[in-house]
Amino acid sequence: MFANPFKLKKLGILGMNKRNIYYIGAQNDRKYYPLVDNKLKTKVVAQNANIAVPKLLVTIERQSQLRNLAEMLTGLDKFVIKPAQGSGGKGILVIMKREGDEFIKPNGQRLGLKDIQRDISNIISGLYSLGGKPDVAMIETLVEFDPIFERYSYEGVPDIRVIIYKGYPAMAMLRCSTRESDGKANLHQGAVGVGIDMASGKSLSSVQHGKPITHHPDTGYDFLELEIPYWEKILTLAASCYEVTHLGYLGVDIVLDKNLGPLILELNARPGLAIQIANRIGAVKRYDVIDKQPEGLDISQRVKFSMNHFGTKQDT
Ligand SMILES: Nc1ncnc2c1ncn2[C@@H]1O[C@H](COP(=O)(O)OP(=O)(O)O)[C@@H](O)[C@H]1O
Ligand SMILES: [Mg+2]
């Protein structure tokens, strides 16, 4: 279905070149990139706009601070360490619990303080940042996912990616972690992408490593039964990030915390194209529809428009 370039165009599949020129290049003013390329900045901006995010616990900027890591982690049993300027799940360490001196990862692997020091040292030295620039390590609260997703995610928090084009939700997928992805819901780490119907929040079709699958590889549950709760609320939260970032082409990642509800995990100015494969539909037709809409509609009007026009029954 996705092989022949002529067929791809007919299906309205957005490719890398067109995305870079007509969507990222044309819609996203470079001066707003730092806001989304740096997760610390994103947190501040989101909080100022009253958008909920996982709580920041500690930031580590210098190698010398690592001597005091044991004190910094006092009282923290479950947390996530990540590079402020990382992407694709690289350099992210999810710690589920602590047993004595050991820190336990989602896959059961046990780490000592020295292992964590080394990981943070790598983050600070820029191993995972764009262009290898020195970075900051941030430690935030572990999101405990809504039990609704228990069947569909293996030892990790699933996230909901929504593409917001000119403020309109255009396409969505749920990314579910697997044994292979080790607590992270990034497709390149081996997570499953599940296309989601814009009208209802119900699942459409799923892919892992670019190939169609029907059941979760570890839990065995059928993705077809999946339905995301609070769907309109989630789309509204995602669409509100347009006003906050001024980016016309934006990937918004949302997680559902069992106690706190929907949280913004991160924002992306260069969202990937695999969401089209998960949905088995090209994005271009939807972007063309949005291009014809009047500007200046408020968030709830835009969300209603997308739910009414981009449900699978409406797409041809
Ligand atoms: N605070 C957290 N609690 C639980 N899981 C998290 C947390 N932060 C990140 N993750 C997991 O790691 C994945 C990648 O994190 P993210 O912040 O989106 O960084 P990246 O830019 O590398 O994708 C998420 O999709 C999620 O599965
Ligand atoms: Mg992410």
PDB file of C-alpha atoms in Angstrom, residues 8-310:
ATOM      1  CA  LEU A   8       1.459   7.415  -2.327  1.00  0.00           C
ATOM      2  CA  LYS A   9       0.650  10.780  -3.874  1.00  0.00           C
ATOM      3  CA  LYS A  10      -2.821   9.632  -4.841  1.00  0.00           C
ATOM      4  CA  LEU A  11      -3.456   8.441  -1.303  1.00  0.00           C
ATOM      5  CA  GLY A  12      -2.372  11.830  -0.002  1.00  0.00           C
ATOM      6  CA  ILE A  13       0.535  10.385   1.978  1.00  0.00           C
ATOM      7  CA  LEU A  14       2.793  13.145   3.226  1.00  0.00           C
ATOM      8  CA  GLY A  15       6.476  12.382   2.526  1.00  0.00           C
ATOM      9  CA  MET A  16       9.603  13.754   4.155  1.00  0.00           C
ATOM     10  CA  ASN A  17      10.462  16.439   1.583  1.00  0.00           C
ATOM     11  CA  LYS A  18       6.984  17.891   1.353  1.00  0.00           C
ATOM     12  CA  ARG A  19       6.661  17.827   5.130  1.00  0.00           C
ATOM     13  CA  ASN A  20       9.917  19.705   5.586  1.00  0.00           C
ATOM     14  CA  ILE A  21       9.153  22.384   2.996  1.00  0.00           C
ATOM     15  CA  TYR A  22       5.381  22.913   3.064  1.00  0.00           C
ATOM     16  CA  TYR A  23       4.537  22.088   6.640  1.00  0.00           C
ATOM     17  CA  ILE A  24       7.513  22.480   8.992  1.00  0.00           C
ATOM     18  CA  GLY A  25       9.169  25.188   6.879  1.00  0.00           C
ATOM     19  CA  ALA A  26       6.054  27.140   5.987  1.00  0.00           C
ATOM     20  CA  GLN A  27       4.107  26.823   9.239  1.00  0.00           C
ATOM     21  CA  ASN A  28       6.723  26.840  11.965  1.00  0.00           C
ATOM     22  CA  ASP A  29       8.644  30.037  12.618  1.00  0.00           C
ATOM     23  CA  ARG A  30      12.144  29.044  13.723  1.00  0.00           C
ATOM     24  CA  LYS A  31      12.086  31.527  16.570  1.00  0.00           C
ATOM     25  CA  TYR A  32       9.552  29.330  18.366  1.00  0.00           C
ATOM     26  CA  TYR A  33      11.597  26.113  18.089  1.00  0.00           C
ATOM     27  CA  PRO A  34      13.570  26.497  21.357  1.00  0.00           C
ATOM     28  CA  LEU A  35      10.310  26.402  23.265  1.00  0.00           C
ATOM     29  CA  VAL A  36       9.466  22.906  22.087  1.00  0.00           C
ATOM     30  CA  ASP A  37      13.005  21.609  21.496  1.00  0.00           C
ATOM     31  CA  ASN A  38      13.814  22.046  25.168  1.00  0.00           C
ATOM     32  CA  LYS A  39      11.566  20.098  27.528  1.00  0.00           C
ATOM     33  CA  LEU A  40      12.407  22.368  30.464  1.00  0.00           C
ATOM     34  CA  LYS A  41      11.188  25.415  28.543  1.00  0.00           C
ATOM     35  CA  THR A  42       8.088  23.550  27.366  1.00  0.00           C
ATOM     36  CA  LYS A  43       7.203  22.788  30.984  1.00  0.00           C
ATOM     37  CA  VAL A  44       7.452  26.420  32.035  1.00  0.00           C
ATOM     38  CA  VAL A  45       5.400  27.699  29.108  1.00  0.00           C
ATOM     39  CA  ALA A  46       2.749  25.011  29.597  1.00  0.00           C
ATOM     40  CA  GLN A  47       2.450  25.710  33.307  1.00  0.00           C
ATOM     41  CA  ASN A  48       2.093  29.440  32.642  1.00  0.00           C
ATOM     42  CA  ALA A  49      -0.810  28.600  30.334  1.00  0.00           C
ATOM     43  CA  ASN A  50      -2.376  26.381  33.043  1.00  0.00           C
ATOM     44  CA  ILE A  51      -1.636  23.200  31.107  1.00  0.00           C
ATOM     45  CA  ALA A  52      -0.821  20.235  33.352  1.00  0.00           C
ATOM     46  CA  VAL A  53       2.560  18.486  32.929  1.00  0.00           C
ATOM     47  CA  PRO A  54       4.483  15.829  34.918  1.00  0.00           C
ATOM     48  CA  LYS A  55       6.146  17.558  37.859  1.00  0.00           C
ATOM     49  CA  LEU A  56       9.801  18.514  37.557  1.00  0.00           C
ATOM     50  CA  LEU A  57      11.727  17.172  40.569  1.00  0.00           C
ATOM     51  CA  VAL A  58      15.412  17.865  39.921  1.00  0.00           C
ATOM     52  CA  THR A  59      17.574  19.376  37.193  1.00  0.00           C
ATOM     53  CA  ILE A  60      21.262  18.537  36.854  1.00  0.00           C
ATOM     54  CA  GLU A  61      23.412  20.825  34.736  1.00  0.00           C
ATOM     55  CA  ARG A  62      26.997  20.106  35.740  1.00  0.00           C
ATOM     56  CA  GLN A  63      29.035  16.929  36.091  1.00  0.00           C
ATOM     57  CA  SER A  64      30.224  18.107  39.527  1.00  0.00           C
ATOM     58  CA  GLN A  65      26.661  17.898  40.858  1.00  0.00           C
ATOM     59  CA  LEU A  66      26.736  14.127  40.343  1.00  0.00           C
ATOM     60  CA  ARG A  67      28.764  13.717  43.527  1.00  0.00           C
ATOM     61  CA  ASN A  68      25.602  14.635  45.425  1.00  0.00           C
ATOM     62  CA  LEU A  69      23.276  12.421  43.402  1.00  0.00           C
ATOM     63  CA  ALA A  70      22.443  10.134  46.349  1.00  0.00           C
ATOM     64  CA  GLU A  71      21.112  13.129  48.318  1.00  0.00           C
ATOM     65  CA  MET A  72      19.241  14.472  45.309  1.00  0.00           C
ATOM     66  CA  LEU A  73      17.417  11.166  44.941  1.00  0.00           C
ATOM     67  CA  THR A  74      16.531  10.879  48.613  1.00  0.00           C
ATOM     68  CA  GLY A  75      12.854  10.047  48.970  1.00  0.00           C
ATOM     69  CA  LEU A  76      12.391   9.503  45.221  1.00  0.00           C
ATOM     70  CA  ASP A  77      11.288   5.952  44.447  1.00  0.00           C
ATOM     71  CA  LYS A  78       9.651   6.288  41.050  1.00  0.00           C
ATOM     72  CA  PHE A  79      10.910   8.790  38.540  1.00  0.00           C
ATOM     73  CA  VAL A  80      12.044   9.400  34.981  1.00  0.00           C
ATOM     74  CA  ILE A  81      15.380  10.859  33.962  1.00  0.00           C
ATOM     75  CA  LYS A  82      15.561  12.469  30.541  1.00  0.00           C
ATOM     76  CA  PRO A  83      17.688  14.796  28.443  1.00  0.00           C
ATOM     77  CA  ALA A  84      16.006  18.219  28.167  1.00  0.00           C
ATOM     78  CA  GLN A  85      16.863  18.320  24.468  1.00  0.00           C
ATOM     79  CA  GLY A  86      16.467  14.646  23.594  1.00  0.00           C
ATOM     80  CA  SER A  87      14.077  12.991  21.155  1.00  0.00           C
ATOM     81  CA  GLY A  88      12.849   9.568  20.106  1.00  0.00           C
ATOM     82  CA  GLY A  89      13.091   8.171  23.640  1.00  0.00           C
ATOM     83  CA  LYS A  90      16.902   8.249  23.527  1.00  0.00           C
ATOM     84  CA  GLY A  91      18.640   8.603  26.870  1.00  0.00           C
ATOM     85  CA  ILE A  92      15.408   8.234  28.859  1.00  0.00           C
ATOM     86  CA  LEU A  93      15.609   6.131  31.995  1.00  0.00           C
ATOM     87  CA  VAL A  94      12.369   5.047  33.634  1.00  0.00           C
ATOM     88  CA  ILE A  95      12.685   3.922  37.270  1.00  0.00           C
ATOM     89  CA  MET A  96       9.643   2.060  38.598  1.00  0.00           C
ATOM     90  CA  LYS A  97      10.770   1.415  42.160  1.00  0.00           C
ATOM     91  CA  ARG A  98      13.649   1.193  44.528  1.00  0.00           C
ATOM     92  CA  GLU A  99      14.783  -1.821  46.502  1.00  0.00           C
ATOM     93  CA  GLY A 100      17.536  -1.078  48.995  1.00  0.00           C
ATOM     94  CA  ASP A 101      20.361   0.524  47.033  1.00  0.00           C
ATOM     95  CA  GLU A 102      18.988  -0.612  43.700  1.00  0.00           C
ATOM     96  CA  PHE A 103      16.785   1.142  41.161  1.00  0.00           C
ATOM     97  CA  ILE A 104      14.461  -1.073  39.125  1.00  0.00           C
ATOM     98  CA  LYS A 105      13.688  -0.437  35.440  1.00  0.00           C
ATOM     99  CA  PRO A 106      10.427  -1.476  33.696  1.00  0.00           C
ATOM    100  CA  ASN A 107      12.138  -4.554  32.214  1.00  0.00           C
ATOM    101  CA  GLY A 108      13.276  -5.639  35.684  1.00  0.00           C
ATOM    102  CA  GLN A 109      16.899  -4.632  35.210  1.00  0.00           C
ATOM    103  CA  ARG A 110      18.501  -3.378  38.431  1.00  0.00           C
ATOM    104  CA  LEU A 111      20.737  -0.323  38.449  1.00  0.00           C
ATOM    105  CA  GLY A 112      23.076   0.994  41.112  1.00  0.00           C
ATOM    106  CA  LEU A 113      23.735   4.647  41.872  1.00  0.00           C
ATOM    107  CA  LYS A 114      26.888   4.478  39.723  1.00  0.00           C
ATOM    108  CA  ASP A 115      24.852   3.356  36.694  1.00  0.00           C
ATOM    109  CA  ILE A 116      22.512   6.287  37.122  1.00  0.00           C
ATOM    110  CA  GLN A 117      25.432   8.669  37.572  1.00  0.00           C
ATOM    111  CA  ARG A 118      26.895   7.412  34.308  1.00  0.00           C
ATOM    112  CA  ASP A 119      23.597   7.818  32.458  1.00  0.00           C
ATOM    113  CA  ILE A 120      23.145  11.370  33.700  1.00  0.00           C
ATOM    114  CA  SER A 121      26.763  12.157  32.883  1.00  0.00           C
ATOM    115  CA  ASN A 122      26.109  11.023  29.307  1.00  0.00           C
ATOM    116  CA  ILE A 123      23.031  13.248  29.111  1.00  0.00           C
ATOM    117  CA  ILE A 124      24.889  16.326  30.363  1.00  0.00           C
ATOM    118  CA  SER A 125      27.762  15.768  27.956  1.00  0.00           C
ATOM    119  CA  GLY A 126      25.288  15.958  25.066  1.00  0.00           C
ATOM    120  CA  LEU A 127      25.189  12.331  23.952  1.00  0.00           C
ATOM    121  CA  TYR A 128      21.453  12.566  23.148  1.00  0.00           C
ATOM    122  CA  SER A 129      20.980  16.224  22.276  1.00  0.00           C
ATOM    123  CA  LEU A 130      20.570  17.692  18.823  1.00  0.00           C
ATOM    124  CA  GLY A 131      24.038  18.283  17.362  1.00  0.00           C
ATOM    125  CA  GLY A 132      25.747  16.910  20.498  1.00  0.00           C
ATOM    126  CA  LYS A 133      25.404  20.198  22.410  1.00  0.00           C
ATOM    127  CA  PRO A 134      25.842  20.004  26.193  1.00  0.00           C
ATOM    128  CA  ASP A 135      22.484  19.335  27.777  1.00  0.00           C
ATOM    129  CA  VAL A 136      20.640  19.346  31.085  1.00  0.00           C
ATOM    130  CA  ALA A 137      19.295  16.188  32.746  1.00  0.00           C
ATOM    131  CA  MET A 138      15.841  16.517  34.183  1.00  0.00           C
ATOM    132  CA  ILE A 139      14.159  14.221  36.649  1.00  0.00           C
ATOM    133  CA  GLU A 140      10.363  14.238  36.707  1.00  0.00           C
ATOM    134  CA  THR A 141       7.587  12.299  38.424  1.00  0.00           C
ATOM    135  CA  LEU A 142       6.683   8.922  36.970  1.00  0.00           C
ATOM    136  CA  VAL A 143       3.321   9.093  35.250  1.00  0.00           C
ATOM    137  CA  GLU A 144       1.113   6.244  36.450  1.00  0.00           C
ATOM    138  CA  PHE A 145      -1.082   5.440  33.544  1.00  0.00           C
ATOM    139  CA  ASP A 146      -4.843   5.129  33.579  1.00  0.00           C
ATOM    140  CA  PRO A 147      -5.859   1.448  34.109  1.00  0.00           C
ATOM    141  CA  ILE A 148      -7.869   1.650  30.873  1.00  0.00           C
ATOM    142  CA  PHE A 149      -4.550   1.088  29.082  1.00  0.00           C
ATOM    143  CA  GLU A 150      -3.371  -1.860  31.176  1.00  0.00           C
ATOM    144  CA  ARG A 151      -4.140  -4.370  28.419  1.00  0.00           C
ATOM    145  CA  TYR A 152      -2.399  -2.382  25.752  1.00  0.00           C
ATOM    146  CA  SER A 153       0.867  -1.301  27.207  1.00  0.00           C
ATOM    147  CA  TYR A 154       3.654  -3.412  28.573  1.00  0.00           C
ATOM    148  CA  GLU A 155       5.346  -1.853  31.600  1.00  0.00           C
ATOM    149  CA  GLY A 156       5.296   1.654  30.274  1.00  0.00           C
ATOM    150  CA  VAL A 157       3.139   4.690  29.812  1.00  0.00           C
ATOM    151  CA  PRO A 158       1.335   4.869  26.471  1.00  0.00           C
ATOM    152  CA  ASP A 159       1.188   8.321  24.951  1.00  0.00           C
ATOM    153  CA  ILE A 160      -1.315   9.865  22.607  1.00  0.00           C
ATOM    154  CA  ARG A 161       0.195  11.784  19.711  1.00  0.00           C
ATOM    155  CA  VAL A 162      -2.091  14.356  18.094  1.00  0.00           C
ATOM    156  CA  ILE A 163      -1.031  16.311  15.021  1.00  0.00           C
ATOM    157  CA  ILE A 164      -2.311  19.866  15.307  1.00  0.00           C
ATOM    158  CA  TYR A 165      -2.336  21.682  11.983  1.00  0.00           C
ATOM    159  CA  LYS A 166      -3.136  25.413  12.128  1.00  0.00           C
ATOM    160  CA  GLY A 167      -4.743  24.739  15.490  1.00  0.00           C
ATOM    161  CA  TYR A 168      -6.986  21.899  14.233  1.00  0.00           C
ATOM    162  CA  PRO A 169      -6.523  18.304  15.388  1.00  0.00           C
ATOM    163  CA  ALA A 170      -5.733  16.492  12.131  1.00  0.00           C
ATOM    164  CA  MET A 171      -4.634  12.969  13.038  1.00  0.00           C
ATOM    165  CA  ALA A 172      -4.008  10.930  16.172  1.00  0.00           C
ATOM    166  CA  MET A 173      -2.365   7.718  17.330  1.00  0.00           C
ATOM    167  CA  LEU A 174      -1.837   5.943  20.595  1.00  0.00           C
ATOM    168  CA  ARG A 175       1.680   4.621  21.122  1.00  0.00           C
ATOM    169  CA  CYS A 176       1.917   1.603  23.399  1.00  0.00           C
ATOM    170  CA  SER A 177       5.114   0.413  24.964  1.00  0.00           C
ATOM    171  CA  THR A 178       6.288  -3.156  24.588  1.00  0.00           C
ATOM    172  CA  ARG A 179       8.848  -5.347  26.345  1.00  0.00           C
ATOM    173  CA  GLU A 180      11.264  -4.236  23.669  1.00  0.00           C
ATOM    174  CA  SER A 181      10.649  -0.493  24.125  1.00  0.00           C
ATOM    175  CA  ASP A 182      11.520  -0.695  27.849  1.00  0.00           C
ATOM    176  CA  GLY A 183       9.055   1.743  29.390  1.00  0.00           C
ATOM    177  CA  LYS A 184       9.084   4.162  26.481  1.00  0.00           C
ATOM    178  CA  ALA A 185       6.326   4.648  23.930  1.00  0.00           C
ATOM    179  CA  ASN A 186       8.539   5.700  21.010  1.00  0.00           C
ATOM    180  CA  LEU A 187       8.001   3.818  17.746  1.00  0.00           C
ATOM    181  CA  HIS A 188      11.735   3.611  17.044  1.00  0.00           C
ATOM    182  CA  GLN A 189      12.219   1.896  20.387  1.00  0.00           C
ATOM    183  CA  GLY A 190       9.757  -0.827  19.328  1.00  0.00           C
ATOM    184  CA  ALA A 191       6.463   0.583  20.615  1.00  0.00           C
ATOM    185  CA  VAL A 192       3.187  -0.093  18.758  1.00  0.00           C
ATOM    186  CA  GLY A 193       1.396   2.774  16.971  1.00  0.00           C
ATOM    187  CA  VAL A 194      -2.406   2.549  16.992  1.00  0.00           C
ATOM    188  CA  GLY A 195      -4.338   4.820  14.626  1.00  0.00           C
ATOM    189  CA  ILE A 196      -7.279   6.534  16.334  1.00  0.00           C
ATOM    190  CA  ASP A 197     -10.603   7.643  14.858  1.00  0.00           C
ATOM    191  CA  MET A 198     -10.861  11.412  15.240  1.00  0.00           C
ATOM    192  CA  ALA A 199     -14.599  11.349  15.803  1.00  0.00           C
ATOM    193  CA  SER A 200     -14.737   8.772  18.594  1.00  0.00           C
ATOM    194  CA  GLY A 201     -11.307   7.982  20.074  1.00  0.00           C
ATOM    195  CA  LYS A 202     -11.700   4.363  18.963  1.00  0.00           C
ATOM    196  CA  SER A 203      -8.800   2.402  17.508  1.00  0.00           C
ATOM    197  CA  LEU A 204      -8.532   1.834  13.762  1.00  0.00           C
ATOM    198  CA  SER A 205      -5.410  -0.202  12.971  1.00  0.00           C
ATOM    199  CA  SER A 206      -1.961  -0.817  14.434  1.00  0.00           C
ATOM    200  CA  VAL A 207       1.675  -1.079  13.382  1.00  0.00           C
ATOM    201  CA  GLN A 208       4.951  -2.153  14.958  1.00  0.00           C
ATOM    202  CA  HIS A 209       8.254  -1.596  13.135  1.00  0.00           C
ATOM    203  CA  GLY A 210       6.215  -0.343  10.162  1.00  0.00           C
ATOM    204  CA  LYS A 211       4.266  -3.618   9.800  1.00  0.00           C
ATOM    205  CA  PRO A 212       0.554  -4.148  10.523  1.00  0.00           C
ATOM    206  CA  ILE A 213      -0.287  -6.060  13.704  1.00  0.00           C
ATOM    207  CA  THR A 214      -3.605  -6.777  15.423  1.00  0.00           C
ATOM    208  CA  HIS A 215      -2.676  -7.794  18.979  1.00  0.00           C
ATOM    209  CA  HIS A 216      -0.236  -6.426  21.527  1.00  0.00           C
ATOM    210  CA  PRO A 217       2.950  -8.541  21.220  1.00  0.00           C
ATOM    211  CA  ASP A 218       3.331  -8.967  25.008  1.00  0.00           C
ATOM    212  CA  THR A 219      -0.152  -8.734  26.526  1.00  0.00           C
ATOM    213  CA  GLY A 220      -1.938 -10.492  23.633  1.00  0.00           C
ATOM    214  CA  TYR A 221      -4.946  -8.163  23.669  1.00  0.00           C
ATOM    215  CA  ASP A 222      -6.711  -7.164  20.456  1.00  0.00           C
ATOM    216  CA  PHE A 223      -6.200  -3.479  19.682  1.00  0.00           C
ATOM    217  CA  LEU A 224      -9.577  -3.291  17.956  1.00  0.00           C
ATOM    218  CA  GLU A 225     -11.326  -3.176  21.326  1.00  0.00           C
ATOM    219  CA  LEU A 226      -9.438  -0.124  22.437  1.00  0.00           C
ATOM    220  CA  GLU A 227     -11.197   3.200  22.980  1.00  0.00           C
ATOM    221  CA  ILE A 228      -9.554   6.276  24.477  1.00  0.00           C
ATOM    222  CA  PRO A 229     -11.676   7.940  27.181  1.00  0.00           C
ATOM    223  CA  TYR A 230     -12.214  11.738  27.501  1.00  0.00           C
ATOM    224  CA  TRP A 231     -11.559  11.999  23.758  1.00  0.00           C
ATOM    225  CA  GLU A 232     -12.923  15.512  23.225  1.00  0.00           C
ATOM    226  CA  LYS A 233     -11.046  16.723  26.312  1.00  0.00           C
ATOM    227  CA  ILE A 234      -7.806  15.268  24.958  1.00  0.00           C
ATOM    228  CA  LEU A 235      -8.275  16.890  21.552  1.00  0.00           C
ATOM    229  CA  THR A 236      -9.077  20.193  23.252  1.00  0.00           C
ATOM    230  CA  LEU A 237      -5.914  20.036  25.336  1.00  0.00           C
ATOM    231  CA  ALA A 238      -3.874  19.218  22.225  1.00  0.00           C
ATOM    232  CA  ALA A 239      -5.450  22.003  20.151  1.00  0.00           C
ATOM    233  CA  SER A 240      -4.822  24.540  22.926  1.00  0.00           C
ATOM    234  CA  CYS A 241      -1.083  24.048  22.375  1.00  0.00           C
ATOM    235  CA  TYR A 242      -1.418  25.992  19.118  1.00  0.00           C
ATOM    236  CA  GLU A 243      -2.104  29.210  21.012  1.00  0.00           C
ATOM    237  CA  VAL A 244       0.742  28.439  23.410  1.00  0.00           C
ATOM    238  CA  THR A 245       3.443  27.630  20.833  1.00  0.00           C
ATOM    239  CA  HIS A 246       2.394  29.632  17.726  1.00  0.00           C
ATOM    240  CA  LEU A 247       3.473  26.602  15.685  1.00  0.00           C
ATOM    241  CA  GLY A 248       1.192  25.798  12.736  1.00  0.00           C
ATOM    242  CA  TYR A 249       2.418  22.210  12.416  1.00  0.00           C
ATOM    243  CA  LEU A 250       2.808  20.552  15.754  1.00  0.00           C
ATOM    244  CA  GLY A 251       2.919  17.104  17.347  1.00  0.00           C
ATOM    245  CA  VAL A 252       1.429  17.093  20.847  1.00  0.00           C
ATOM    246  CA  ASP A 253       2.122  14.125  23.144  1.00  0.00           C
ATOM    247  CA  ILE A 254      -0.403  13.512  25.892  1.00  0.00           C
ATOM    248  CA  VAL A 255      -0.416  10.909  28.663  1.00  0.00           C
ATOM    249  CA  LEU A 256      -3.358   9.956  30.875  1.00  0.00           C
ATOM    250  CA  ASP A 257      -2.305   9.879  34.515  1.00  0.00           C
ATOM    251  CA  LYS A 258      -4.588   7.775  36.677  1.00  0.00           C
ATOM    252  CA  ASN A 259      -4.746  10.475  39.354  1.00  0.00           C
ATOM    253  CA  LEU A 260      -4.104  13.710  37.445  1.00  0.00           C
ATOM    254  CA  GLY A 261      -5.897  13.030  34.131  1.00  0.00           C
ATOM    255  CA  PRO A 262      -4.457  14.206  30.798  1.00  0.00           C
ATOM    256  CA  LEU A 263      -0.966  15.731  30.961  1.00  0.00           C
ATOM    257  CA  ILE A 264       1.210  17.188  28.214  1.00  0.00           C
ATOM    258  CA  LEU A 265       4.373  15.109  27.985  1.00  0.00           C
ATOM    259  CA  GLU A 266       6.102  16.991  25.210  1.00  0.00           C
ATOM    260  CA  LEU A 267       5.620  19.053  22.069  1.00  0.00           C
ATOM    261  CA  ASN A 268       7.287  18.473  18.732  1.00  0.00           C
ATOM    262  CA  ALA A 269       7.909  20.898  15.872  1.00  0.00           C
ATOM    263  CA  ARG A 270       8.957  18.087  13.494  1.00  0.00           C
ATOM    264  CA  PRO A 271       6.417  15.328  14.078  1.00  0.00           C
ATOM    265  CA  GLY A 272       7.116  12.021  12.335  1.00  0.00           C
ATOM    266  CA  LEU A 273       5.182  10.593   9.400  1.00  0.00           C
ATOM    267  CA  ALA A 274       4.473   7.075  10.685  1.00  0.00           C
ATOM    268  CA  ILE A 275       1.186   8.263  12.182  1.00  0.00           C
ATOM    269  CA  GLN A 276      -0.184   7.919   8.636  1.00  0.00           C
ATOM    270  CA  ILE A 277       0.792   4.265   8.544  1.00  0.00           C
ATOM    271  CA  ALA A 278      -0.856   3.610  11.909  1.00  0.00           C
ATOM    272  CA  ASN A 279      -4.037   5.252  10.569  1.00  0.00           C
ATOM    273  CA  ARG A 280      -3.673   3.754   7.063  1.00  0.00           C
ATOM    274  CA  ILE A 281      -4.528   7.134   5.622  1.00  0.00           C
ATOM    275  CA  GLY A 282      -2.604  10.058   4.166  1.00  0.00           C
ATOM    276  CA  ALA A 283      -2.509  13.364   6.031  1.00  0.00           C
ATOM    277  CA  VAL A 284      -2.468  15.708   3.043  1.00  0.00           C
ATOM    278  CA  LYS A 285      -6.202  15.562   2.320  1.00  0.00           C
ATOM    279  CA  ARG A 286      -6.964  16.591   5.880  1.00  0.00           C
ATOM    280  CA  TYR A 287      -4.442  19.414   5.786  1.00  0.00           C
ATOM    281  CA  ASP A 288      -6.009  20.613   2.521  1.00  0.00           C
ATOM    282  CA  VAL A 289      -9.433  20.689   4.187  1.00  0.00           C
ATOM    283  CA  ILE A 290      -8.021  22.679   7.114  1.00  0.00           C
ATOM    284  CA  ASP A 291      -6.309  25.106   4.710  1.00  0.00           C
ATOM    285  CA  LYS A 292      -9.759  26.086   3.443  1.00  0.00           C
ATOM    286  CA  GLN A 293     -11.104  26.904   6.901  1.00  0.00           C
ATOM    287  CA  PRO A 294     -11.444  30.485   8.099  1.00  0.00           C
ATOM    288  CA  GLU A 295      -8.878  31.676  10.634  1.00  0.00           C
ATOM    289  CA  GLY A 296      -9.746  32.900  14.087  1.00  0.00           C
ATOM    290  CA  LEU A 297     -12.006  30.064  15.277  1.00  0.00           C
ATOM    291  CA  ASP A 298     -11.675  29.267  18.954  1.00  0.00           C
ATOM    292  CA  ILE A 299     -10.336  25.989  20.331  1.00  0.00           C
ATOM    293  CA  SER A 300     -13.669  24.237  20.864  1.00  0.00           C
ATOM    294  CA  GLN A 301     -14.911  25.216  17.393  1.00  0.00           C
ATOM    295  CA  ARG A 302     -11.748  23.774  15.844  1.00  0.00           C
ATOM    296  CA  VAL A 303     -12.037  20.541  17.821  1.00  0.00           C
ATOM    297  CA  LYS A 304     -15.705  20.131  16.856  1.00  0.00           C
ATOM    298  CA  PHE A 305     -14.813  20.731  13.226  1.00  0.00           C
ATOM    299  CA  SER A 306     -12.150  18.006  13.266  1.00  0.00           C
ATOM    300  CA  MET A 307     -14.367  15.511  15.087  1.00  0.00           C
ATOM    301  CA  ASN A 308     -17.128  16.122  12.536  1.00  0.00           C
ATOM    302  CA  HIS A 309     -14.958  16.037   9.428  1.00  0.00           C
ATOM    303  CA  PHE A 310     -12.079  13.648  10.120  1.00  0.00           C
TER     304      PHE A 310
END
